[in-house]
Coordinates of C-alpha atoms in Angstrom, one line a residue:
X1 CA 90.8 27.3 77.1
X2 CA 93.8 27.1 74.8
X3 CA 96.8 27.0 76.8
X4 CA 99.9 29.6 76.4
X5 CA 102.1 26.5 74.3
X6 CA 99.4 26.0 72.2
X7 CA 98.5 29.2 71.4
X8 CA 102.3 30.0 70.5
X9 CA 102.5 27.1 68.2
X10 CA 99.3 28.6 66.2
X11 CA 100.7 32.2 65.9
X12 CA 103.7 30.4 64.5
X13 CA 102.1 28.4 62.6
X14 CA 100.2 31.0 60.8
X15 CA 103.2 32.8 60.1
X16 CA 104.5 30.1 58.5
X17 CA 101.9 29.1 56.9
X18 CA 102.4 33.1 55.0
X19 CA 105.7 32.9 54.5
X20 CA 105.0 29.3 52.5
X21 CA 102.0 31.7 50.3
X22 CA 104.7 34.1 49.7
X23 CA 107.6 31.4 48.6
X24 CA 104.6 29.6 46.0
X25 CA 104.6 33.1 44.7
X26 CA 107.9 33.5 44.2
X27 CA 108.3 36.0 46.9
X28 CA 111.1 34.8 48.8
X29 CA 114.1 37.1 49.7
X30 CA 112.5 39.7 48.6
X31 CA 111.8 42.8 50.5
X32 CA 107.8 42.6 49.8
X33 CA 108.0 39.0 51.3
X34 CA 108.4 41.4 54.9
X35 CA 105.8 44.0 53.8
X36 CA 103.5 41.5 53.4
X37 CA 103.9 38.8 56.4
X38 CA 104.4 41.7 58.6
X39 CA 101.1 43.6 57.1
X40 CA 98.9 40.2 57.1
X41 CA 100.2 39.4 60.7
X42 CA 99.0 42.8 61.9
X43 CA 95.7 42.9 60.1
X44 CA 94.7 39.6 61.6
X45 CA 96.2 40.9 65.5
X46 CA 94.2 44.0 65.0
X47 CA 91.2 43.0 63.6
X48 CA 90.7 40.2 66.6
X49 CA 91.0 42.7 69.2
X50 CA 88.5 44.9 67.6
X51 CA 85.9 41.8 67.0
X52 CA 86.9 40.7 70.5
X53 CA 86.3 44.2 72.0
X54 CA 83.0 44.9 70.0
X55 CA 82.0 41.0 72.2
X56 CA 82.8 42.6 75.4
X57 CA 81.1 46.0 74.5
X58 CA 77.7 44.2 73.6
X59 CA 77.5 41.9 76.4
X60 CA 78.4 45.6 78.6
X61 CA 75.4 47.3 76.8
X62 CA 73.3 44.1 76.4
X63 CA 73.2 44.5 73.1
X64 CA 73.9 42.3 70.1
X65 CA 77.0 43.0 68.0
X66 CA 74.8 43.4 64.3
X67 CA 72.6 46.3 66.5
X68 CA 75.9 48.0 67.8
X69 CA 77.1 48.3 63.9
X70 CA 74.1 50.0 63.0
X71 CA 75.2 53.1 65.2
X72 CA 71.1 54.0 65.1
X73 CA 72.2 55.7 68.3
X74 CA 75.7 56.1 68.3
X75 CA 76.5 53.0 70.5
X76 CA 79.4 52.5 67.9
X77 CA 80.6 55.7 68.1
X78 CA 80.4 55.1 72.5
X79 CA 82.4 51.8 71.4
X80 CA 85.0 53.6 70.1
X81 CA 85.4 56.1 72.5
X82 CA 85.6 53.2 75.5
X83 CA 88.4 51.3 73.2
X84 CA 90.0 54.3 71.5
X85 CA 93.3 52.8 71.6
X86 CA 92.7 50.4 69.0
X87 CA 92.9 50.8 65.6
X88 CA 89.1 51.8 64.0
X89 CA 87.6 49.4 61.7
X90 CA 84.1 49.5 59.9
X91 CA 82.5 45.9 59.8
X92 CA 83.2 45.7 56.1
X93 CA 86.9 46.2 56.4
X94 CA 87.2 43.0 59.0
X95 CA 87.7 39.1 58.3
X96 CA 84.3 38.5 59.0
X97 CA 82.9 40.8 56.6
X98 CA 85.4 40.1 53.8
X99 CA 85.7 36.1 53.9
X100 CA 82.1 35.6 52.9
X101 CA 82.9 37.8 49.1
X102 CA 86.2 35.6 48.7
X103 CA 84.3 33.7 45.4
X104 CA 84.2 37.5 43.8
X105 CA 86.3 38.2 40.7
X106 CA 88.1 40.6 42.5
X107 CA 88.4 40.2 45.7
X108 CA 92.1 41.5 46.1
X109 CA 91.0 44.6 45.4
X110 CA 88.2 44.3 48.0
X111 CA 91.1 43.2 50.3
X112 CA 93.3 46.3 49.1
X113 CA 90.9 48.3 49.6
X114 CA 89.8 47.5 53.0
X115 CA 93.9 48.2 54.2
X116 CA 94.1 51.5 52.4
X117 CA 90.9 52.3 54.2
X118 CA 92.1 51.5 57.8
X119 CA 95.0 53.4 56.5
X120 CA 93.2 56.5 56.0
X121 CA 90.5 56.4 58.8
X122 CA 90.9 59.7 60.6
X123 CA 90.7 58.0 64.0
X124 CA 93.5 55.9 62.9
X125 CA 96.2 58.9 61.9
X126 CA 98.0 57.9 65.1
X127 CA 99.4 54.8 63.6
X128 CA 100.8 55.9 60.6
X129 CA 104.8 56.7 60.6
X130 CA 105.9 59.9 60.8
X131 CA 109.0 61.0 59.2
X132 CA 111.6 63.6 60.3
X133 CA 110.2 65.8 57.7
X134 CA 106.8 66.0 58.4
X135 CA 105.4 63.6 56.3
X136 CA 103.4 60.4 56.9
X137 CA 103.9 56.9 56.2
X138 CA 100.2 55.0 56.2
X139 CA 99.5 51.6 58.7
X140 CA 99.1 49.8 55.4
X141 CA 99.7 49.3 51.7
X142 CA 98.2 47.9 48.7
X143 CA 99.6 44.7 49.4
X144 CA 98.4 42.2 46.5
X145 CA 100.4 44.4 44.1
X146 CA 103.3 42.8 45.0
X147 CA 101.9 39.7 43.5
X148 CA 101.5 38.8 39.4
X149 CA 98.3 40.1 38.6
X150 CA 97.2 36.9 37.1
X151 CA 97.8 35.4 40.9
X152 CA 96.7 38.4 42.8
X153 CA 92.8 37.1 43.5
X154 CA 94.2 33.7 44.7
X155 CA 96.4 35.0 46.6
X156 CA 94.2 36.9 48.3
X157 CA 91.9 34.0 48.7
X158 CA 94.7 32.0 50.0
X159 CA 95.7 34.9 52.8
X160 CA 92.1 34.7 54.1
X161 CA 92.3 30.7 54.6
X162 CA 95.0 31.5 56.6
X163 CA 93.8 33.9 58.4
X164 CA 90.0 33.4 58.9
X165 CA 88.4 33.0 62.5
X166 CA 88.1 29.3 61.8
X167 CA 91.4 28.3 61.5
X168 CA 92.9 30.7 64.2
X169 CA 91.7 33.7 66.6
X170 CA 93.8 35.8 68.7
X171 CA 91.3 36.5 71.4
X172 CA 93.1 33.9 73.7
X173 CA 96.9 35.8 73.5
X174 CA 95.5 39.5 74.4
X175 CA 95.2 37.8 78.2
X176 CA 98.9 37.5 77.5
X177 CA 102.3 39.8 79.0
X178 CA 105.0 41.2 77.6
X179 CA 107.2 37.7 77.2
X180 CA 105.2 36.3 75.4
X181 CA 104.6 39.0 72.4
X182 CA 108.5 39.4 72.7
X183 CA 108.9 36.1 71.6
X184 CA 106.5 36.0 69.1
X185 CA 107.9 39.2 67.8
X186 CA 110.8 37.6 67.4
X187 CA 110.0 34.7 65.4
X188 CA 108.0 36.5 63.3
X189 CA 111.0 39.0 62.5
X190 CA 113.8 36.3 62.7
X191 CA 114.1 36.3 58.8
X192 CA 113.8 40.2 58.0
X193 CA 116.2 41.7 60.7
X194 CA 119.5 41.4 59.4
X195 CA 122.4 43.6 59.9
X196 CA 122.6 45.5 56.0
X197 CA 124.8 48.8 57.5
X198 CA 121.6 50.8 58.4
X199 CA 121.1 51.8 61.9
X200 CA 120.1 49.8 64.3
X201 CA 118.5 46.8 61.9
X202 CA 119.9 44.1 64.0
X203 CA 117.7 43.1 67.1
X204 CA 119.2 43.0 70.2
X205 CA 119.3 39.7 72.4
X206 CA 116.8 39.2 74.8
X207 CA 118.6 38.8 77.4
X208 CA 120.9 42.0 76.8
X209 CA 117.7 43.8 77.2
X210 CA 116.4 42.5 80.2
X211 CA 119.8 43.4 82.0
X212 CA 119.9 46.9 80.8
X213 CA 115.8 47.4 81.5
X214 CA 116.3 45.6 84.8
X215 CA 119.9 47.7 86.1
X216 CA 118.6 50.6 84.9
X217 CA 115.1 50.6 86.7
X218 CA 116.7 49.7 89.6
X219 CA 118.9 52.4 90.1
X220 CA 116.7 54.5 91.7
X221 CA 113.6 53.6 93.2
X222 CA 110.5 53.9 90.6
X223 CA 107.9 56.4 91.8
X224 CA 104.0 56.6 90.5
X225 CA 104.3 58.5 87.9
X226 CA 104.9 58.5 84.1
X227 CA 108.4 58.2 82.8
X228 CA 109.7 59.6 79.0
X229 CA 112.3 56.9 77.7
X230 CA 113.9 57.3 74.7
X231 CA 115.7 55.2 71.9
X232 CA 117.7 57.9 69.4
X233 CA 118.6 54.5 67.4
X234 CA 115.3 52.3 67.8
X235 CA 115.7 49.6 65.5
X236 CA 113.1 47.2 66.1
X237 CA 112.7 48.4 69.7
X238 CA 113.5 45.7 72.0
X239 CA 115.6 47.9 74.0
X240 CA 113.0 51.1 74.6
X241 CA 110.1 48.4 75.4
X242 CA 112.2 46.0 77.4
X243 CA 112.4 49.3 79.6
X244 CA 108.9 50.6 79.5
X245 CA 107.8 47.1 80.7
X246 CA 110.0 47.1 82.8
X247 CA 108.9 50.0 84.4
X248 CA 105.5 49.1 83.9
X249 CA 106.1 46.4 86.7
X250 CA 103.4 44.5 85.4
X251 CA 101.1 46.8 84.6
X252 CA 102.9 47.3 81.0
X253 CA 103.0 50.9 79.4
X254 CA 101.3 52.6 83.1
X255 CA 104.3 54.6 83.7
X256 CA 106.2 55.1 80.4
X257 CA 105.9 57.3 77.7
X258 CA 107.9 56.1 74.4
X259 CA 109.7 58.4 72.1
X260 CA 112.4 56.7 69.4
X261 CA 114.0 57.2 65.9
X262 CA 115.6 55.8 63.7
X263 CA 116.5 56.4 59.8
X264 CA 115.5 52.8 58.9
X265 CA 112.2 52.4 57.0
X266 CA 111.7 48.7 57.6
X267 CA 113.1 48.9 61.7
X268 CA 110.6 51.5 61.7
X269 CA 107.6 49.9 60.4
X270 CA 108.5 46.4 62.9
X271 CA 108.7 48.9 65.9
X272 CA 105.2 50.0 65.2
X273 CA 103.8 46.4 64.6
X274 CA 105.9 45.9 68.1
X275 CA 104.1 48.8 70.2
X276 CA 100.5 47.9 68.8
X277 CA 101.3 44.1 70.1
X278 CA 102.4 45.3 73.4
X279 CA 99.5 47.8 73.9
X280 CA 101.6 50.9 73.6
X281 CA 99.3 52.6 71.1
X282 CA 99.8 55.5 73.1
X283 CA 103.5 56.0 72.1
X284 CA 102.9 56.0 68.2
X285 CA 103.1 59.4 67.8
X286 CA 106.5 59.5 68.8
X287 CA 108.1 57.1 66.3
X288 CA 110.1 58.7 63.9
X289 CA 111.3 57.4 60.9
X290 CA 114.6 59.9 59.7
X291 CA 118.5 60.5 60.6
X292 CA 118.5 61.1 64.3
X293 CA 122.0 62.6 64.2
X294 CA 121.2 65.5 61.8
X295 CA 117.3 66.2 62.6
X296 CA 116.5 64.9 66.0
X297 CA 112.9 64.6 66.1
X298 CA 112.0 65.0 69.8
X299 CA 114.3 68.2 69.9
X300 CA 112.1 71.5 71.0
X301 CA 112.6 73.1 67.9
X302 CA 114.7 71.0 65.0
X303 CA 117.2 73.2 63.0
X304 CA 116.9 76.1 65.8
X305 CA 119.7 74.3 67.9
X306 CA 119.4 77.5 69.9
X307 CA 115.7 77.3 71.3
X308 CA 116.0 74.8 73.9
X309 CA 115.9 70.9 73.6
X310 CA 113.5 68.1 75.3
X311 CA 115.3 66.0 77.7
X312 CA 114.1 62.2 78.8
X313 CA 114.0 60.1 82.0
X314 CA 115.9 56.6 80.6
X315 CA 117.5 56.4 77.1
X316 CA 118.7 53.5 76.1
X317 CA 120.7 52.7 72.6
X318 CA 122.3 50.0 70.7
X319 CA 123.9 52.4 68.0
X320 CA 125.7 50.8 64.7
X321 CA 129.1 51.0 65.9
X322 CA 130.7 52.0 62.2
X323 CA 128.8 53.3 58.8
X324 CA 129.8 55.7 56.2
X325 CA 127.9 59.0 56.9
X326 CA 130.2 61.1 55.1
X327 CA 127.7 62.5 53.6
X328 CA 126.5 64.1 56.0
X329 CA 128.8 64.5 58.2
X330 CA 130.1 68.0 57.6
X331 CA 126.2 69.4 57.6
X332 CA 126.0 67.9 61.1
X333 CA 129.0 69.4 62.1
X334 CA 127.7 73.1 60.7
X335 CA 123.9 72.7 62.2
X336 CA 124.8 72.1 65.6
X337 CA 128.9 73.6 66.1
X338 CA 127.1 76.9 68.3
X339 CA 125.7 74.0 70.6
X340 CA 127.7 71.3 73.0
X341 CA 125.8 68.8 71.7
X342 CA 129.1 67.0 69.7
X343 CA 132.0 68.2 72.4
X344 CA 134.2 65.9 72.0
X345 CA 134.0 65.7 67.9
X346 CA 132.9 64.3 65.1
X347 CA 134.8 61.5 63.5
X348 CA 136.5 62.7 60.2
X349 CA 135.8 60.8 57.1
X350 CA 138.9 58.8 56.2
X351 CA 140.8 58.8 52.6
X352 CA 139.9 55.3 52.9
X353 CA 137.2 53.0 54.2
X354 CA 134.4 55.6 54.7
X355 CA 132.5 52.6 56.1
X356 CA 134.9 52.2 59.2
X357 CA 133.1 55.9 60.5
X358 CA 132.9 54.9 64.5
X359 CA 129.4 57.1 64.0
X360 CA 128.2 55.5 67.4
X361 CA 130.9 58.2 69.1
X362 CA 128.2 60.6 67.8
X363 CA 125.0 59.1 69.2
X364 CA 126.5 58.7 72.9
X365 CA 127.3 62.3 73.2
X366 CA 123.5 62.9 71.8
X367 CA 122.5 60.6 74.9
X368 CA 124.5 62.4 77.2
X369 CA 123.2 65.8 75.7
X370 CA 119.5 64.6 75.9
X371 CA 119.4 63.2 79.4
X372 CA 117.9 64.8 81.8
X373 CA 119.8 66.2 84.7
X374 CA 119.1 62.7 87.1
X375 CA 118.5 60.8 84.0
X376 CA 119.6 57.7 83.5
X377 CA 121.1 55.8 80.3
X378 CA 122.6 52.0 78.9
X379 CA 124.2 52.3 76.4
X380 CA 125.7 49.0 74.2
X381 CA 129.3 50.3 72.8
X382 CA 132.7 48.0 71.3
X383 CA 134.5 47.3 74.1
X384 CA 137.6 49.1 72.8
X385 CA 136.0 52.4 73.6
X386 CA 136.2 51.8 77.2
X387 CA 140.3 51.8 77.4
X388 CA 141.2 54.0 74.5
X389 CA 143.8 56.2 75.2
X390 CA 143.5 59.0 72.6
X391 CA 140.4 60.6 69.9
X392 CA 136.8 61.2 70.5
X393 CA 136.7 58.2 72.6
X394 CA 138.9 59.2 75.5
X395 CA 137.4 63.0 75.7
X396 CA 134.0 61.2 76.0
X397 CA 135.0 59.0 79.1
X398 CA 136.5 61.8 80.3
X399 CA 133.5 63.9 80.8
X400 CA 131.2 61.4 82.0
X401 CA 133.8 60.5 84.7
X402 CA 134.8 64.3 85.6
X403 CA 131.1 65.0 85.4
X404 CA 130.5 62.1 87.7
X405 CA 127.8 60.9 85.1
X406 CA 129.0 57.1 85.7
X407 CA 127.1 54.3 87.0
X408 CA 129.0 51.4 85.8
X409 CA 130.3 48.8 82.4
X410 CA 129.3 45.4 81.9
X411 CA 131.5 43.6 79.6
X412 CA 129.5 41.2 77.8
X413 CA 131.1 37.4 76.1
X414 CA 132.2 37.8 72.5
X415 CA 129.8 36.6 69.9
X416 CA 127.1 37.8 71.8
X417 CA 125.8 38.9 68.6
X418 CA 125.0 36.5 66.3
X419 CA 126.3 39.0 63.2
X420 CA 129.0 40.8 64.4
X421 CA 132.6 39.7 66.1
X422 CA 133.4 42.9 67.3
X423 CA 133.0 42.3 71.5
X424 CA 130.7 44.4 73.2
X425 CA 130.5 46.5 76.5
X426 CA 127.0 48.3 77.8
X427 CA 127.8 51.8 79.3
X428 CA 125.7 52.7 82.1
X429 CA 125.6 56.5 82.8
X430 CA 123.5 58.0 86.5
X431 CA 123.7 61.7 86.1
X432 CA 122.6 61.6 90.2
X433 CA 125.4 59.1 90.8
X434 CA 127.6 62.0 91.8
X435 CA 128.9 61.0 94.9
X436 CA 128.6 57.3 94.3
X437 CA 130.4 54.4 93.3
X438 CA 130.7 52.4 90.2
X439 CA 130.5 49.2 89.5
X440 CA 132.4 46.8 86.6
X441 CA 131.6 43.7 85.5
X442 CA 133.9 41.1 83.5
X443 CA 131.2 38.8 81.9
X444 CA 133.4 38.2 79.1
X445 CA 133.6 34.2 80.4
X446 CA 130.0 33.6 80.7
X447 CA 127.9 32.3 78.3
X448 CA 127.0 29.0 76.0
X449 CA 128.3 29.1 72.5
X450 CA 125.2 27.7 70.2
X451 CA 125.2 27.6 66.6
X452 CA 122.6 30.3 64.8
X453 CA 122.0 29.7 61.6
X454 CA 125.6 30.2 59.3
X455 CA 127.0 32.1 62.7
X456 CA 127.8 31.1 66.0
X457 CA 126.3 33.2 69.1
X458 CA 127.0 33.1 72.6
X459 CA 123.7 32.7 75.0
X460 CA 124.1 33.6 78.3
X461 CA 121.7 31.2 80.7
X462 CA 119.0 32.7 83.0
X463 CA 121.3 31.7 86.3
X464 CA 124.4 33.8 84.3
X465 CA 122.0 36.8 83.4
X466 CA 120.5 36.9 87.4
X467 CA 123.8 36.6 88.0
X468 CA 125.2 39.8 86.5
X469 CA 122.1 41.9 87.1
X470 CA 122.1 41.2 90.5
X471 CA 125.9 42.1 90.7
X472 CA 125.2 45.1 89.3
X473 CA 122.9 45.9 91.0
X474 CA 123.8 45.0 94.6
X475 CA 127.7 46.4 93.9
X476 CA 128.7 42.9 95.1
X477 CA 132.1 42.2 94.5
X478 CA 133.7 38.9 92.6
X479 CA 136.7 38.1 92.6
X480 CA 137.9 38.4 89.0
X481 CA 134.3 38.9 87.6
X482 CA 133.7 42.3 89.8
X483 CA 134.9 45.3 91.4
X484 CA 133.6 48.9 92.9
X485 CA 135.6 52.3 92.3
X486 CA 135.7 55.2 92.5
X487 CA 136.0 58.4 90.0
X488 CA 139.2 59.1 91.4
X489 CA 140.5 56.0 90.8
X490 CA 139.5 56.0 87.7
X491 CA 140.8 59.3 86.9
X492 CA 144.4 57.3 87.8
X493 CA 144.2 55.0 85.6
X494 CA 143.7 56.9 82.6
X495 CA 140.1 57.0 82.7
X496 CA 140.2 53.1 82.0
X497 CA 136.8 51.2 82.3
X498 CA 137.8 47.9 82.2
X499 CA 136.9 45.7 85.2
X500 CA 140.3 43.7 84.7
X501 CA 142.7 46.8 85.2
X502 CA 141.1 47.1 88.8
X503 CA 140.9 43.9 89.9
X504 CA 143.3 42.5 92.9
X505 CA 146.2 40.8 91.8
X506 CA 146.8 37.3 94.0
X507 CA 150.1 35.7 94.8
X508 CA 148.7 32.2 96.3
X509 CA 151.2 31.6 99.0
X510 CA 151.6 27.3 100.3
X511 CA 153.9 26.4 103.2
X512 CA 156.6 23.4 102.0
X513 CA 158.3 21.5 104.5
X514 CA 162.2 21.1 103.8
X515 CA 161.6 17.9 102.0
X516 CA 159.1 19.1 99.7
X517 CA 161.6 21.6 99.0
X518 CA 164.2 19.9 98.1
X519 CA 161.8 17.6 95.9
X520 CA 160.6 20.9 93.9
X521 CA 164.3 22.1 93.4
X522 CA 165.4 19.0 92.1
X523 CA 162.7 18.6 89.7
X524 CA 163.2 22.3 88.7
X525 CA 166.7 21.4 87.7
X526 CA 166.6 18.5 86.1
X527 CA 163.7 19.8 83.9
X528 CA 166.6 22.5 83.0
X529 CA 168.9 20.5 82.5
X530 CA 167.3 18.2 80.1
X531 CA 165.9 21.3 78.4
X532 CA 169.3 22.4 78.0
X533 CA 170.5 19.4 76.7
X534 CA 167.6 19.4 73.9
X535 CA 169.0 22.7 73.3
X536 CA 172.5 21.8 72.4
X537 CA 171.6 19.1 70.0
X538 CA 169.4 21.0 67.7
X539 CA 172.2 23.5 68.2
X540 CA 174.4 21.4 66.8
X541 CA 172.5 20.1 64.3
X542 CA 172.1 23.2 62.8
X543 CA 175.8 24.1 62.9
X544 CA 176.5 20.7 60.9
X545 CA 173.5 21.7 58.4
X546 CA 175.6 24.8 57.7
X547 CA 178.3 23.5 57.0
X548 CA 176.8 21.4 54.3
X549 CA 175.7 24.3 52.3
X550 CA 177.8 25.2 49.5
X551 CA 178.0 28.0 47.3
X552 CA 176.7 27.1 43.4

């Protein structure tokens, strides 16, 4: 049995091993490179699971696997109802079937052609991206066309050494949880998600996400039932599935139901690849590829902001915090002014910078306006937005605290981003936390610093990240690291959310005996007086300086 380490090391290796095919192809840095790894990666996942379910299926029916393919009787046809959410193959499409025509002429276009065809099976419509438009996206592409076409058969070839059943099989990772495709995710992402200005492209820490999924779950005891949980700014969706497991309690996806958007094609396409590795096939229908702020997807009745608008159980959001969406800006503003879904503004589009557009003011009052009326919501904001004192910012804390929507702020270490320097906070809103109090967190202190890459990123340690959720989640209070209020306290201090402005202030107080006394004072004052005797020298040094200069 191949242990968890060693399995690990093979997924990685593979995906190395692709990402080598794609360099000797002079594919590096480019945006195919990500099309291609992430396409080959999911291919090989997806056809495994469907060879390794077809084994269990047989040995079910006590029949062999070549019988079942026949579908003389409709046994595969019974197969696919039993394991309907995977994605459908015919034999020829899968590894096995292709490998043995790799020393045919054209054998990319076998391999093509076996992609486009998962693409367009009808039972496989579910896992192709829909847009906010209405239009679909397919699970795969022609993929060798990214290649010369003088290379495209041994690239092919090559992909298929890679990938066949000899050299690797997943089988032994679908016994696997939720960790483990998270980190595997990860790695095979690491190179593609980088910050470019687009929505949420960056990926959010691991540990940030576990502390959101884990305070917000525990807010209010989970019942047995299924939850919606929504991510307006999805990214690659380590948030929105850092919940759902968390939800899941170990029995990941039972009680959540997935919904996301975001206007990023390439976040988009990794979210997919991320639900289909965690089993979530279930949710595909509800990830949207378009601009969240101008078409919400998930909203009853898009452009008709009058008819009525679906509300969710948990959202949770790492927004970009500033992007130039001037563009559409002023249609946002028109479609939805007869609603209160922007109260407190829109940011106006300055004469310069159009970039510096704090457009993640917009998506927090979307999360307040689609949360349900006990719903619950984390969302990660620059820490400046929790004390400003004027603008969109201020009217927004002040009707989540007058609405007594507020369940806390954690104030996470700088740098806790490996791309950006701009210090975060995560907002925690409890529309049922009326009469309750709220708890802030200073974390700013914690964490390692560790070099990644060109940047350096602050890593907070699995004792620090207990450590705050626990906080958090127990209202303990620390001195300088914690404290519990209440809205009208808040309300005093200007609607401040910073744990600091709360926190006691200590005068340490020590008993001296007269001689200690006199031992301090005369310390004190010889200190001043030498001070003040440094003092009068370079006074005087200066004055004779002066007195040098003469006019020329």
């Amino acid at each position: 049995m191949t242990d968890i380490f060693t399995l690990e090391n093979k997924i990685k290796d593979m995906i190395d091993d692709l990402k080598g095919l794609c360099q000797t192809n002079g594919l590096s840095n480019q945006a195919s490179e990500e099309v291609i790894i992430t396409s080959v990666f999911l291919y090989k996942f997806l056809n495994d699971k469907f060879m390794a379910n077809l084994k269990i299926f047989a040995e079910e029916i006590d029949m062999p696997v070549e019988d079942i393919l026949k579908n003389e009787n409709d046994e595969l046809d019974a197969f696919y109802d039993t394991y309907n959410q995977d994605v459908a193959f015919k034999y020829e499409d899968t590894i096995e079937a292709l490998i043995n025509r790799v020393g045919e002429d054209d054998f990319y276009k076998l391999f093509d052609d076996a992609l486009e065809r998962i693409s367009n099976y009808e039972e496989n419509e579910a896992f192709n991206i829909e847009t906010s438009d209405g239009t679909k996206k397919a699970l795969f592409t022609r993929i060798t066309e990214n290649v010369e076409s003088s290379k495209r058969n041994n690239f092919a070839k090559s992909v298929f050494g890679i990938i066949s059943q000899d050299k690797f099989d997943f089988s032994p990772a679908f016994r696997n949880n939720f960790d483990f495709y998270s980190t595997i995710f990860e790695y095979l992402i690491k190179d593609y998600n980088v910050a470019s200005g687009v929505y949420a492209e960056y990926f959010t820490p691991q540990a940030i996400s576990s502390i959101i999924a884990k305070i917000l779950v525990n807010m209010t005891p989970v019942e047995d039932k299924m939850y919606e949980v929504y991510d307006p700014s999805a990214g690659s969706g380590s948030l929105v599935l850092h919940l759902a497991n968390e939800l899941g309690e170990g029995s990941f996806g039972d009680r959540a139901i997935v919904y996301t958007q975001d206007i990023s094609s390439k976040s988009t396409r990794f979210l997919r690849l991320n639900l289909m590795l965690n089993g979530l096939t279930n949710s595909l229908d509800n990830i949207i590829e378009g601009d969240t702020l101008l078409s919400p997807a998930h909203y009853n009745t898009p452009h008709e902001p009058s008819s009525g608008i679906k509300q969710f159980d948990y959202i949770t959001s790492n927004p970009p915090f500033k992007m130039d969406f001037s563009a559409t800006r002023n249609e946002i503003e028109k479609t939805w002014q007869d609603t209160d879904r922007f109260f407190a503004g829109i940011p106006n589009v300055p004469n310069k910078k159009k970039e510096s557009m704090a457009i993640y003011l917009c998506f927090i009052q979307h999360i307040l306006w689609s949360l349900k009326e006990n719903g619950k919501a984390a969302i990660v904001v620059p820490t400046g937005f929790i004390t400003a004192q004027s603008g969109i910012e201020k009217k927004v804390r002040q009707k989540i605290v007058d609405n007594h929507w507020l369940k806390g702020v954690i104030s996470m270490p700088s740098n806790i981003f490996a791309n950006t320097g701009t210090n975060v906070s995560v907002l925690f809103i409890d529309k049922s936390n009326q009469d309750g109090k709220i708890t802030l967190i200073d974390a700013s202190k914690l964490g390692e610093k560790v070099k990644d890459g060109k940047n350096q990123r602050t890593v907070l340690t699995p004792v620090e990240v207990k450590k705050i959720e626990d906080t958090f989640i127990n209202q303990e209070v620390i001195d300088d690291f914690s404290v519990n209020v209440t809205y009208d306290e808040i309300k005093e201090k200007n609607y401040s959310l910073s744990a600091g402005q709360y926190f006691e202030i200590k005068i340490e107080y020590v008993e001296l005996t007269q001689e200690e006394f006199k031992e301090k004072m005369a310390t004190y004052t010889a200190n001043l007086e030498k001070y003040f005797a440094n003092s009068n020298t370079i006074q005087n040094e200066i004055i004779n300086e002066l007195k040098k200069v003469k006019y020329e």
